[in-house]
Amino acid sequence: MNRLVSRSVLLRATRCFSRTTEVSGKQTCLIETHKKHGGKLVEFAGYDMPTQYGDLSIKESTIHTRKHVSLFDVSHMLQTHITGKDRVAFIESLTTADVQGLQENSGTLSVFTNEKGGIKDDLIIMKTDKDFLFLVTNAGCIDKDLPYLLENAAAWRAKGKDVKIETLDNRGLVAVQGPEMAKVLQEGTDIDLSKLTFMKTTVGSVFGIDGCRVTRCGYTGEDGVEISVDPTKAEQLVDRLLASQAGKVKLAGLGARDALRLEAGLCLYGSDIDENTTPIEAGLAFVVAKRRRETLDFPGAEKIVKQLKEKSWPKRRVGLLAQPGRCPRSHLPLIDPLDKCAIGFVTSGCPSPTLGKNIAIAYVDKSHSKEGTKFIVDFGAKQAPVEVVKMPFVPTHYYTGKK
């Protein structure tokens, strides 16, 4: 999911604002926490957000998350309730998800699609045991997603349907990610985390704060949760998590989050997926639910399902491993070393703190997407070899309840 800025933009922003705690965008309910802990702020999606904190570099913060547990402020993301008796049919009319088939208090990653089969945005949909669906969508797409939801809901109501959109303005959202998450959180919650498996959600008390929605998910590849919390209690929640003695808890920013998601092979909206890329081309066929492949009642369904059935998509998202030296960055072309023709382009890249190697995500012609295929990445004045490898680059550790 687009939970942070692209790596190249991020690094430029970090250099520009590396010594400031004052920017000029909107602020989340955790802005004072960022300032208190030396957060280096940049403007992202209209919000002042920390790229890192004074006690750890981006590399150190990434490794800390893999070994221990980190807290990320993702309160800038859009949290929404969809209510009304037609809420399930409504959200299915806009996405590829089988919400009807979800168990209560469980959810799925899905995508809004356009009529050409492209991805308008990716989102999390949770089917609660209450009278609403809980959605989390990308901060960078709020100006697109919210009007899209509101306009379509109004059109449904005009046809006599019962559906309403309620935004949870300014509500806090804290991601707690890493292998020590469960033992840190369990000491402070009445939720049995052993029963809360990946993509399940529930409401409970967390460190004395009632009404927290805890969802087992994240954007790092590690075991983790995202906690939706009253904005007036968000700082208290973070302070109590940081004070835990059950694990080594640290704050982390956008820099580590980008490295972590890239190591996990996860897409960043606007870089790795967009309105000109179908879920199939992006390697996200799993978000197109089996029942929806039959009903064909979402935007762009015919093109997407045709690609699936005929295996006819022209390009494919792949992982790249680069040699030591310059790291591939977004928009750089990939060259076939034999015929010297361009066969693709990089969409994301960074030096992997966990692997100690340069990694990237790219799109290439489907005929060139086999693991082990070698290309040349063209930096302009210089070139460097890269190789197609399997993603994720780093093994994921989502909690399924199975050993």
mmCIF file of C-alpha atoms in Angstrom:
data_model
loop_
_atom_site.group_PDB
_atom_site.id
_atom_site.type_symbol
_atom_site.label_atom_id
_atom_site.label_comp_id
_atom_site.label_asym_id
_atom_site.label_seq_id
_atom_site.Cartn_x
_atom_site.Cartn_y
_atom_site.Cartn_z
ATOM 1 C CA MET A 1 0.000 0.000 0.000
ATOM 2 C CA ASN A 2 0.997 3.803 -0.609
ATOM 3 C CA ARG A 3 1.832 4.477 2.972
ATOM 4 C CA LEU A 4 4.896 6.583 2.219
ATOM 5 C CA VAL A 5 6.719 8.627 -0.297
ATOM 6 C CA SER A 6 8.844 7.064 -3.039
ATOM 7 C CA ARG A 7 12.409 6.326 -2.016
ATOM 8 C CA SER A 8 14.080 8.805 -4.361
ATOM 9 C CA VAL A 9 11.763 11.635 -3.290
ATOM 10 C CA LEU A 10 12.155 10.600 0.329
ATOM 11 C CA LEU A 11 15.936 10.787 0.272
ATOM 12 C CA ARG A 12 15.869 14.199 -1.373
ATOM 13 C CA ALA A 13 13.374 15.405 1.204
ATOM 14 C CA THR A 14 15.427 13.973 4.057
ATOM 15 C CA ARG A 15 18.458 15.916 2.906
ATOM 16 C CA CYS A 16 16.447 19.111 2.486
ATOM 17 C CA PHE A 17 14.791 18.917 5.911
ATOM 18 C CA SER A 18 17.318 16.849 7.841
ATOM 19 C CA ARG A 19 17.610 19.357 10.670
ATOM 20 C CA THR A 20 14.096 20.691 11.050
ATOM 21 C CA THR A 21 11.103 19.794 13.170
ATOM 22 C CA GLU A 22 8.947 22.543 11.646
ATOM 23 C CA VAL A 23 7.289 22.122 8.240
ATOM 24 C CA SER A 24 4.085 23.666 6.912
ATOM 25 C CA GLY A 25 1.606 20.921 6.088
ATOM 26 C CA LYS A 26 -1.329 19.456 7.958
ATOM 27 C CA GLN A 27 -0.487 17.624 11.142
ATOM 28 C CA THR A 28 -1.556 14.300 12.583
ATOM 29 C CA CYS A 29 -2.579 13.881 16.202
ATOM 30 C CA LEU A 30 0.984 12.659 16.924
ATOM 31 C CA ILE A 31 2.846 15.777 15.776
ATOM 32 C CA GLU A 32 4.009 16.649 19.303
ATOM 33 C CA THR A 33 5.348 13.111 19.716
ATOM 34 C CA HIS A 34 7.402 13.538 16.546
ATOM 35 C CA LYS A 35 8.828 16.830 17.738
ATOM 36 C CA LYS A 36 9.533 15.549 21.252
ATOM 37 C CA HIS A 37 11.527 12.615 19.908
ATOM 38 C CA GLY A 38 13.499 14.546 17.300
ATOM 39 C CA GLY A 39 11.529 13.493 14.255
ATOM 40 C CA LYS A 40 12.953 14.863 10.989
ATOM 41 C CA LEU A 41 9.856 16.138 9.256
ATOM 42 C CA VAL A 42 8.989 16.416 5.575
ATOM 43 C CA GLU A 43 5.710 17.223 3.913
ATOM 44 C CA PHE A 44 4.076 14.088 2.512
ATOM 45 C CA ALA A 45 0.530 13.864 1.137
ATOM 46 C CA GLY A 46 -0.051 17.308 2.641
ATOM 47 C CA TYR A 47 1.033 16.237 6.147
ATOM 48 C CA ASP A 48 4.153 16.910 8.199
ATOM 49 C CA MET A 49 5.530 13.397 8.637
ATOM 50 C CA PRO A 50 8.795 12.054 10.113
ATOM 51 C CA THR A 51 11.300 10.403 7.792
ATOM 52 C CA GLN A 52 13.325 9.213 10.800
ATOM 53 C CA TYR A 53 14.124 10.073 14.409
ATOM 54 C CA GLY A 54 17.327 11.388 15.919
ATOM 55 C CA ASP A 55 18.398 8.194 17.676
ATOM 56 C CA LEU A 56 18.474 5.884 14.627
ATOM 57 C CA SER A 57 19.444 6.156 10.967
ATOM 58 C CA ILE A 58 17.039 4.785 8.348
ATOM 59 C CA LYS A 59 19.223 1.696 8.021
ATOM 60 C CA GLU A 60 19.366 1.150 11.783
ATOM 61 C CA SER A 61 15.612 1.690 12.125
ATOM 62 C CA THR A 62 14.886 -0.855 9.391
ATOM 63 C CA ILE A 63 17.063 -3.485 11.059
ATOM 64 C CA HIS A 64 15.569 -2.672 14.465
ATOM 65 C CA THR A 65 12.070 -3.359 13.100
ATOM 66 C CA ARG A 66 13.173 -6.713 11.692
ATOM 67 C CA LYS A 67 14.714 -7.728 15.036
ATOM 68 C CA HIS A 68 12.498 -6.027 17.632
ATOM 69 C CA VAL A 69 9.454 -3.726 17.230
ATOM 70 C CA SER A 70 8.835 -0.242 15.845
ATOM 71 C CA LEU A 71 5.971 2.259 15.981
ATOM 72 C CA PHE A 72 4.875 4.146 12.865
ATOM 73 C CA ASP A 73 2.440 7.056 12.721
ATOM 74 C CA VAL A 74 0.092 6.350 9.794
ATOM 75 C CA SER A 75 -2.673 8.655 11.013
ATOM 76 C CA HIS A 76 -2.515 10.591 7.756
ATOM 77 C CA MET A 77 -4.282 7.734 6.002
ATOM 78 C CA LEU A 78 -8.016 7.933 5.322
ATOM 79 C CA GLN A 79 -10.124 5.849 7.707
ATOM 80 C CA THR A 80 -13.739 5.411 6.655
ATOM 81 C CA HIS A 81 -16.912 3.665 7.794
ATOM 82 C CA ILE A 82 -19.419 2.573 5.151
ATOM 83 C CA THR A 83 -22.890 2.048 6.608
ATOM 84 C CA GLY A 84 -26.328 1.075 5.318
ATOM 85 C CA LYS A 85 -27.879 -2.255 4.377
ATOM 86 C CA ASP A 86 -26.437 -2.042 0.839
ATOM 87 C CA ARG A 87 -22.869 -1.344 2.010
ATOM 88 C CA VAL A 88 -21.432 -4.696 0.885
ATOM 89 C CA ALA A 89 -22.896 -4.529 -2.620
ATOM 90 C CA PHE A 90 -21.769 -0.905 -2.845
ATOM 91 C CA ILE A 91 -18.096 -1.511 -2.062
ATOM 92 C CA GLU A 92 -18.070 -4.576 -4.299
ATOM 93 C CA SER A 93 -19.281 -2.395 -7.183
ATOM 94 C CA LEU A 94 -16.056 -0.387 -6.909
ATOM 95 C CA THR A 95 -13.481 -3.046 -5.958
ATOM 96 C CA THR A 96 -12.373 -6.590 -6.799
ATOM 97 C CA ALA A 97 -13.034 -7.959 -3.291
ATOM 98 C CA ASP A 98 -15.489 -10.652 -2.224
ATOM 99 C CA VAL A 99 -16.715 -8.775 0.844
ATOM 100 C CA GLN A 100 -19.883 -10.837 0.921
ATOM 101 C CA GLY A 101 -17.775 -13.944 1.457
ATOM 102 C CA LEU A 102 -15.646 -12.512 4.269
ATOM 103 C CA GLN A 103 -16.215 -13.693 7.805
ATOM 104 C CA GLU A 104 -17.156 -11.030 10.334
ATOM 105 C CA ASN A 105 -14.178 -9.150 11.765
ATOM 106 C CA SER A 106 -11.921 -10.149 8.905
ATOM 107 C CA GLY A 107 -10.677 -8.267 5.906
ATOM 108 C CA THR A 108 -8.734 -8.203 2.690
ATOM 109 C CA LEU A 109 -6.403 -6.130 0.576
ATOM 110 C CA SER A 110 -8.253 -4.924 -2.505
ATOM 111 C CA VAL A 111 -8.121 -2.321 -5.259
ATOM 112 C CA PHE A 112 -10.390 0.290 -6.762
ATOM 113 C CA THR A 113 -10.285 -0.279 -10.521
ATOM 114 C CA ASN A 114 -11.107 1.945 -13.476
ATOM 115 C CA GLU A 115 -12.990 0.996 -16.637
ATOM 116 C CA LYS A 116 -9.697 0.073 -18.370
ATOM 117 C CA GLY A 117 -8.776 -2.341 -15.597
ATOM 118 C CA GLY A 118 -6.190 -0.005 -14.110
ATOM 119 C CA ILE A 119 -5.733 0.496 -10.373
ATOM 120 C CA LYS A 120 -7.226 3.720 -9.012
ATOM 121 C CA ASP A 121 -5.873 2.897 -5.539
ATOM 122 C CA ASP A 122 -5.261 -0.017 -3.188
ATOM 123 C CA LEU A 123 -7.073 -0.283 0.140
ATOM 124 C CA ILE A 124 -7.863 -2.463 3.143
ATOM 125 C CA ILE A 125 -11.504 -3.494 3.630
ATOM 126 C CA MET A 126 -12.596 -4.908 7.008
ATOM 127 C CA LYS A 127 -16.022 -6.517 7.448
ATOM 128 C CA THR A 128 -16.874 -5.837 11.079
ATOM 129 C CA ASP A 129 -19.541 -7.463 13.254
ATOM 130 C CA LYS A 130 -21.149 -4.034 13.603
ATOM 131 C CA ASP A 131 -23.265 -2.161 11.083
ATOM 132 C CA PHE A 132 -20.332 -0.839 9.046
ATOM 133 C CA LEU A 133 -17.358 -1.716 6.879
ATOM 134 C CA PHE A 134 -14.025 -0.224 7.960
ATOM 135 C CA LEU A 135 -11.788 1.024 5.142
ATOM 136 C CA VAL A 136 -8.237 2.342 5.185
ATOM 137 C CA THR A 137 -7.082 4.068 2.011
ATOM 138 C CA ASN A 138 -3.955 5.913 0.989
ATOM 139 C CA ALA A 139 -3.105 9.388 2.196
ATOM 140 C CA GLY A 140 -1.772 10.399 -1.196
ATOM 141 C CA CYS A 141 -5.080 9.496 -2.852
ATOM 142 C CA ILE A 142 -7.520 11.104 -0.406
ATOM 143 C CA ASP A 143 -8.441 13.842 -2.881
ATOM 144 C CA LYS A 144 -9.313 11.141 -5.414
ATOM 145 C CA ASP A 145 -10.729 8.361 -3.229
ATOM 146 C CA LEU A 146 -13.064 10.347 -1.000
ATOM 147 C CA PRO A 147 -14.931 12.155 -3.808
ATOM 148 C CA TYR A 148 -15.129 8.809 -5.653
ATOM 149 C CA LEU A 149 -16.775 7.151 -2.662
ATOM 150 C CA LEU A 150 -19.090 10.085 -1.955
ATOM 151 C CA GLU A 151 -20.204 10.519 -5.573
ATOM 152 C CA ASN A 152 -20.926 6.832 -6.049
ATOM 153 C CA ALA A 153 -22.765 6.615 -2.712
ATOM 154 C CA ALA A 154 -24.924 9.580 -3.742
ATOM 155 C CA ALA A 155 -25.695 7.851 -7.062
ATOM 156 C CA TRP A 156 -26.711 4.691 -5.209
ATOM 157 C CA ARG A 157 -28.985 6.642 -2.855
ATOM 158 C CA ALA A 158 -30.594 8.324 -5.856
ATOM 159 C CA LYS A 159 -31.589 4.823 -6.973
ATOM 160 C CA GLY A 160 -33.153 4.079 -3.596
ATOM 161 C CA LYS A 161 -30.194 2.205 -2.121
ATOM 162 C CA ASP A 162 -29.085 2.508 1.508
ATOM 163 C CA VAL A 163 -25.403 3.433 1.792
ATOM 164 C CA LYS A 164 -23.521 6.235 3.567
ATOM 165 C CA ILE A 165 -19.870 7.262 3.860
ATOM 166 C CA GLU A 166 -18.518 8.433 7.223
ATOM 167 C CA THR A 167 -14.904 9.610 7.441
ATOM 168 C CA LEU A 168 -13.132 9.207 10.779
ATOM 169 C CA ASP A 169 -11.485 12.630 10.640
ATOM 170 C CA ASN A 170 -8.243 13.040 12.570
ATOM 171 C CA ARG A 171 -8.472 9.626 14.235
ATOM 172 C CA GLY A 172 -5.067 8.229 15.155
ATOM 173 C CA LEU A 173 -3.617 5.176 13.411
ATOM 174 C CA VAL A 174 -0.486 3.614 14.874
ATOM 175 C CA ALA A 175 1.301 0.689 13.214
ATOM 176 C CA VAL A 176 3.168 -1.579 15.647
ATOM 177 C CA GLN A 177 5.466 -3.789 13.600
ATOM 178 C CA GLY A 178 8.110 -6.399 14.327
ATOM 179 C CA PRO A 179 8.658 -9.809 15.942
ATOM 180 C CA GLU A 180 8.294 -8.436 19.480
ATOM 181 C CA MET A 181 4.937 -6.803 18.753
ATOM 182 C CA ALA A 182 2.781 -9.513 20.322
ATOM 183 C CA LYS A 183 4.569 -9.702 23.665
ATOM 184 C CA VAL A 184 4.725 -5.908 23.950
ATOM 185 C CA LEU A 185 1.059 -5.412 23.103
ATOM 186 C CA GLN A 186 -0.326 -8.433 24.937
ATOM 187 C CA GLU A 187 0.752 -7.105 28.340
ATOM 188 C CA GLY A 188 -1.403 -4.023 27.811
ATOM 189 C CA THR A 189 -4.554 -5.300 26.118
ATOM 190 C CA ASP A 190 -7.619 -7.391 26.888
ATOM 191 C CA ILE A 191 -7.502 -8.787 23.329
ATOM 192 C CA ASP A 192 -6.179 -12.336 22.988
ATOM 193 C CA LEU A 193 -3.578 -11.763 20.285
ATOM 194 C CA SER A 194 -3.043 -15.496 19.807
ATOM 195 C CA LYS A 195 -6.538 -15.594 18.267
ATOM 196 C CA LEU A 196 -6.145 -12.408 16.236
ATOM 197 C CA THR A 197 -4.572 -13.752 13.064
ATOM 198 C CA PHE A 198 -3.462 -11.921 9.917
ATOM 199 C CA MET A 199 -6.191 -9.654 8.458
ATOM 200 C CA LYS A 200 -8.501 -10.056 11.458
ATOM 201 C CA THR A 201 -9.822 -7.067 13.390
ATOM 202 C CA THR A 202 -11.406 -6.432 16.775
ATOM 203 C CA VAL A 203 -12.062 -3.663 19.303
ATOM 204 C CA GLY A 204 -10.665 -3.609 22.827
ATOM 205 C CA SER A 205 -8.702 -1.776 25.479
ATOM 206 C CA VAL A 206 -5.029 -1.086 24.775
ATOM 207 C CA PHE A 207 -2.875 0.195 27.643
ATOM 208 C CA GLY A 208 -5.952 1.544 29.394
ATOM 209 C CA ILE A 209 -7.440 3.192 26.312
ATOM 210 C CA ASP A 210 -10.888 1.830 25.472
ATOM 211 C CA GLY A 211 -12.376 1.632 22.003
ATOM 212 C CA CYS A 212 -9.182 0.867 20.095
ATOM 213 C CA ARG A 213 -9.672 -1.012 16.831
ATOM 214 C CA VAL A 214 -6.774 -3.438 16.447
ATOM 215 C CA THR A 215 -6.181 -5.032 13.039
ATOM 216 C CA ARG A 216 -3.454 -7.611 12.421
ATOM 217 C CA CYS A 217 -1.802 -6.250 9.304
ATOM 218 C CA GLY A 218 0.971 -3.920 8.222
ATOM 219 C CA TYR A 219 3.284 -2.727 5.477
ATOM 220 C CA THR A 220 6.626 -4.152 6.593
ATOM 221 C CA GLY A 221 6.406 -7.897 6.014
ATOM 222 C CA GLU A 222 6.725 -8.469 9.751
ATOM 223 C CA ASP A 223 4.067 -9.529 12.231
ATOM 224 C CA GLY A 224 2.217 -6.414 13.282
ATOM 225 C CA VAL A 225 -0.982 -4.575 14.014
ATOM 226 C CA GLU A 226 -2.484 -1.226 13.178
ATOM 227 C CA ILE A 227 -4.337 0.458 16.046
ATOM 228 C CA SER A 228 -7.080 2.973 15.294
ATOM 229 C CA VAL A 229 -7.343 5.198 18.358
ATOM 230 C CA ASP A 230 -9.142 8.298 19.646
ATOM 231 C CA PRO A 231 -6.926 11.212 18.531
ATOM 232 C CA THR A 232 -6.900 12.674 22.044
ATOM 233 C CA LYS A 233 -5.424 9.395 23.341
ATOM 234 C CA ALA A 234 -2.920 8.664 20.566
ATOM 235 C CA GLU A 235 0.083 10.255 22.306
ATOM 236 C CA GLN A 236 -0.752 8.403 25.506
ATOM 237 C CA LEU A 237 -0.875 5.125 23.569
ATOM 238 C CA VAL A 238 2.514 5.720 21.962
ATOM 239 C CA ASP A 239 4.113 6.789 25.254
ATOM 240 C CA ARG A 240 2.902 3.635 26.980
ATOM 241 C CA LEU A 241 4.100 1.433 24.152
ATOM 242 C CA LEU A 242 7.525 3.098 24.231
ATOM 243 C CA ALA A 243 7.704 2.537 27.999
ATOM 244 C CA SER A 244 7.126 -1.221 27.665
ATOM 245 C CA GLN A 245 9.826 -3.477 29.095
ATOM 246 C CA ALA A 246 8.529 -6.506 27.197
ATOM 247 C CA GLY A 247 10.522 -5.604 24.089
ATOM 248 C CA LYS A 248 12.764 -2.992 22.530
ATOM 249 C CA VAL A 249 10.251 -0.443 21.213
ATOM 250 C CA LYS A 250 11.398 2.436 19.002
ATOM 251 C CA LEU A 251 9.710 5.046 16.839
ATOM 252 C CA ALA A 252 10.300 4.724 13.098
ATOM 253 C CA GLY A 253 9.554 6.987 10.161
ATOM 254 C CA LEU A 254 8.794 6.964 6.460
ATOM 255 C CA GLY A 255 12.379 6.096 5.511
ATOM 256 C CA ALA A 256 12.441 2.758 7.312
ATOM 257 C CA ARG A 257 8.867 2.030 6.263
ATOM 258 C CA ASP A 258 9.767 2.399 2.591
ATOM 259 C CA ALA A 259 12.812 0.134 2.898
ATOM 260 C CA LEU A 260 10.788 -2.452 4.829
ATOM 261 C CA ARG A 261 7.912 -2.560 2.325
ATOM 262 C CA LEU A 262 10.318 -2.800 -0.606
ATOM 263 C CA GLU A 263 12.217 -5.675 1.034
ATOM 264 C CA ALA A 264 8.817 -7.376 1.490
ATOM 265 C CA GLY A 265 8.041 -6.865 -2.214
ATOM 266 C CA LEU A 266 4.992 -4.692 -1.461
ATOM 267 C CA CYS A 267 3.660 -2.143 -3.943
ATOM 268 C CA LEU A 268 3.735 1.618 -3.492
ATOM 269 C CA TYR A 269 0.814 3.360 -5.176
ATOM 270 C CA GLY A 270 1.935 5.923 -7.731
ATOM 271 C CA SER A 271 5.240 4.134 -8.271
ATOM 272 C CA ASP A 272 4.664 0.387 -8.590
ATOM 273 C CA ILE A 273 0.932 0.509 -9.364
ATOM 274 C CA ASP A 274 -1.247 3.157 -10.992
ATOM 275 C CA GLU A 275 -4.248 3.713 -13.244
ATOM 276 C CA ASN A 276 -2.382 2.292 -16.256
ATOM 277 C CA THR A 277 -1.465 -0.983 -14.540
ATOM 278 C CA THR A 278 -3.870 -3.865 -13.986
ATOM 279 C CA PRO A 279 -3.753 -6.069 -10.879
ATOM 280 C CA ILE A 280 -2.587 -8.962 -13.086
ATOM 281 C CA GLU A 281 0.348 -7.040 -14.536
ATOM 282 C CA ALA A 282 1.266 -5.992 -10.998
ATOM 283 C CA GLY A 283 1.382 -9.585 -9.754
ATOM 284 C CA LEU A 284 -1.691 -8.970 -7.595
ATOM 285 C CA ALA A 285 -4.056 -11.521 -9.104
ATOM 286 C CA PHE A 286 -4.935 -12.648 -5.576
ATOM 287 C CA VAL A 287 -6.858 -9.408 -4.953
ATOM 288 C CA VAL A 288 -9.334 -10.385 -7.690
ATOM 289 C CA ALA A 289 -11.603 -12.718 -5.714
ATOM 290 C CA LYS A 290 -12.729 -15.952 -7.380
ATOM 291 C CA ARG A 291 -16.434 -15.120 -7.167
ATOM 292 C CA ARG A 292 -15.839 -11.691 -8.692
ATOM 293 C CA ARG A 293 -14.072 -13.296 -11.660
ATOM 294 C CA GLU A 294 -17.402 -14.938 -12.430
ATOM 295 C CA THR A 295 -19.757 -12.049 -11.690
ATOM 296 C CA LEU A 296 -17.698 -9.539 -13.721
ATOM 297 C CA ASP A 297 -19.451 -6.651 -11.977
ATOM 298 C CA PHE A 298 -16.603 -4.303 -11.090
ATOM 299 C CA PRO A 299 -14.956 -1.631 -13.265
ATOM 300 C CA GLY A 300 -12.591 -3.101 -15.868
ATOM 301 C CA ALA A 301 -13.612 -6.674 -15.032
ATOM 302 C CA GLU A 302 -13.661 -7.970 -18.604
ATOM 303 C CA LYS A 303 -10.099 -6.856 -19.360
ATOM 304 C CA ILE A 304 -8.733 -8.095 -16.035
ATOM 305 C CA VAL A 305 -10.396 -11.511 -16.242
ATOM 306 C CA LYS A 306 -9.405 -11.864 -19.906
ATOM 307 C CA GLN A 307 -5.770 -11.320 -18.903
ATOM 308 C CA LEU A 308 -6.146 -14.004 -16.240
ATOM 309 C CA LYS A 309 -7.776 -16.568 -18.516
ATOM 310 C CA GLU A 310 -5.625 -15.975 -21.587
ATOM 311 C CA LYS A 311 -2.409 -15.162 -19.710
ATOM 312 C CA SER A 312 -2.186 -12.297 -22.154
ATOM 313 C CA TRP A 313 -0.848 -9.386 -20.130
ATOM 314 C CA PRO A 314 2.047 -7.553 -21.858
ATOM 315 C CA LYS A 315 4.169 -6.549 -18.870
ATOM 316 C CA ARG A 316 4.978 -7.998 -15.477
ATOM 317 C CA ARG A 317 6.191 -6.648 -12.151
ATOM 318 C CA VAL A 318 9.469 -8.281 -11.073
ATOM 319 C CA GLY A 319 12.101 -8.009 -8.382
ATOM 320 C CA LEU A 320 15.662 -7.041 -9.279
ATOM 321 C CA LEU A 321 18.930 -7.664 -7.468
ATOM 322 C CA ALA A 322 21.675 -5.235 -8.401
ATOM 323 C CA GLN A 323 25.428 -5.395 -8.108
ATOM 324 C CA PRO A 324 27.235 -3.260 -5.493
ATOM 325 C CA GLY A 325 27.491 0.383 -6.461
ATOM 326 C CA ARG A 326 24.729 2.695 -7.611
ATOM 327 C CA CYS A 327 21.253 1.529 -6.701
ATOM 328 C CA PRO A 328 18.514 1.432 -9.366
ATOM 329 C CA ARG A 329 15.925 4.172 -8.861
ATOM 330 C CA SER A 330 12.448 4.821 -10.204
ATOM 331 C CA HIS A 331 12.035 5.635 -13.909
ATOM 332 C CA LEU A 332 15.438 4.273 -14.970
ATOM 333 C CA PRO A 333 15.213 2.171 -18.149
ATOM 334 C CA LEU A 334 16.205 -1.488 -18.364
ATOM 335 C CA ILE A 335 18.125 -2.663 -21.433
ATOM 336 C CA ASP A 336 18.363 -6.138 -22.955
ATOM 337 C CA PRO A 337 22.143 -6.784 -23.025
ATOM 338 C CA LEU A 338 21.887 -8.739 -26.302
ATOM 339 C CA ASP A 339 19.857 -6.532 -28.636
ATOM 340 C CA LYS A 340 20.360 -3.290 -26.666
ATOM 341 C CA CYS A 341 16.610 -2.551 -26.707
ATOM 342 C CA ALA A 342 14.658 -1.162 -23.763
ATOM 343 C CA ILE A 343 12.458 -3.869 -22.249
ATOM 344 C CA GLY A 344 11.253 -2.215 -19.056
ATOM 345 C CA PHE A 345 11.788 0.355 -16.323
ATOM 346 C CA VAL A 346 12.443 0.559 -12.601
ATOM 347 C CA THR A 347 9.586 1.718 -10.363
ATOM 348 C CA SER A 348 11.187 1.528 -6.869
ATOM 349 C CA GLY A 349 14.650 0.816 -5.526
ATOM 350 C CA CYS A 350 16.829 1.122 -2.444
ATOM 351 C CA PRO A 351 19.872 -0.355 -0.728
ATOM 352 C CA SER A 352 18.403 -3.143 1.423
ATOM 353 C CA PRO A 353 19.493 -2.657 5.068
ATOM 354 C CA THR A 354 18.592 -6.271 5.856
ATOM 355 C CA LEU A 355 20.384 -7.893 2.917
ATOM 356 C CA GLY A 356 23.207 -5.422 2.438
ATOM 357 C CA LYS A 357 22.459 -5.451 -1.298
ATOM 358 C CA ASN A 358 20.741 -3.150 -3.789
ATOM 359 C CA ILE A 359 17.172 -4.172 -4.641
ATOM 360 C CA ALA A 360 14.483 -2.802 -6.923
ATOM 361 C CA ILE A 361 11.012 -3.410 -8.328
ATOM 362 C CA ALA A 362 10.473 -3.008 -12.065
ATOM 363 C CA TYR A 363 8.126 -3.727 -14.956
ATOM 364 C CA VAL A 364 9.492 -5.668 -17.915
ATOM 365 C CA ASP A 365 8.085 -7.295 -21.033
ATOM 366 C CA LYS A 366 6.459 -10.541 -19.942
ATOM 367 C CA SER A 367 8.796 -12.501 -22.230
ATOM 368 C CA HIS A 368 11.757 -11.202 -20.191
ATOM 369 C CA SER A 369 10.323 -11.783 -16.708
ATOM 370 C CA LYS A 370 11.753 -15.214 -15.859
ATOM 371 C CA GLU A 371 13.895 -15.479 -12.721
ATOM 372 C CA GLY A 372 17.581 -15.316 -13.540
ATOM 373 C CA THR A 373 17.101 -13.036 -16.572
ATOM 374 C CA LYS A 374 19.807 -10.365 -16.687
ATOM 375 C CA PHE A 375 19.407 -6.760 -17.792
ATOM 376 C CA ILE A 376 21.368 -3.554 -17.830
ATOM 377 C CA VAL A 377 20.019 -0.614 -15.846
ATOM 378 C CA ASP A 378 20.816 2.624 -17.656
ATOM 379 C CA PHE A 379 21.875 5.491 -15.370
ATOM 380 C CA GLY A 380 22.729 7.693 -18.348
ATOM 381 C CA ALA A 381 26.472 8.152 -18.213
ATOM 382 C CA LYS A 382 26.909 4.735 -16.619
ATOM 383 C CA GLN A 383 25.250 1.338 -16.733
ATOM 384 C CA ALA A 384 25.081 -1.564 -14.280
ATOM 385 C CA PRO A 385 23.913 -5.206 -14.412
ATOM 386 C CA VAL A 386 20.767 -6.418 -12.601
ATOM 387 C CA GLU A 387 19.064 -9.804 -12.353
ATOM 388 C CA VAL A 388 15.423 -10.844 -11.967
ATOM 389 C CA VAL A 389 14.858 -12.542 -8.596
ATOM 390 C CA LYS A 390 11.875 -13.832 -6.660
ATOM 391 C CA MET A 391 9.994 -11.521 -4.297
ATOM 392 C CA PRO A 392 9.761 -10.926 -1.416
ATOM 393 C CA PHE A 393 13.438 -10.158 -1.090
ATOM 394 C CA VAL A 394 13.206 -10.791 2.665
ATOM 395 C CA PRO A 395 10.901 -13.560 4.025
ATOM 396 C CA THR A 396 7.626 -12.302 5.471
ATOM 397 C CA HIS A 397 6.367 -13.228 8.941
ATOM 398 C CA TYR A 398 2.611 -12.645 8.910
ATOM 399 C CA TYR A 399 0.896 -14.317 11.866
ATOM 400 C CA THR A 400 -1.519 -17.021 10.706
ATOM 401 C CA GLY A 401 -1.758 -18.919 13.979
ATOM 402 C CA LYS A 402 0.029 -21.892 12.453
ATOM 403 C CA LYS A 403 3.519 -22.966 13.477
#
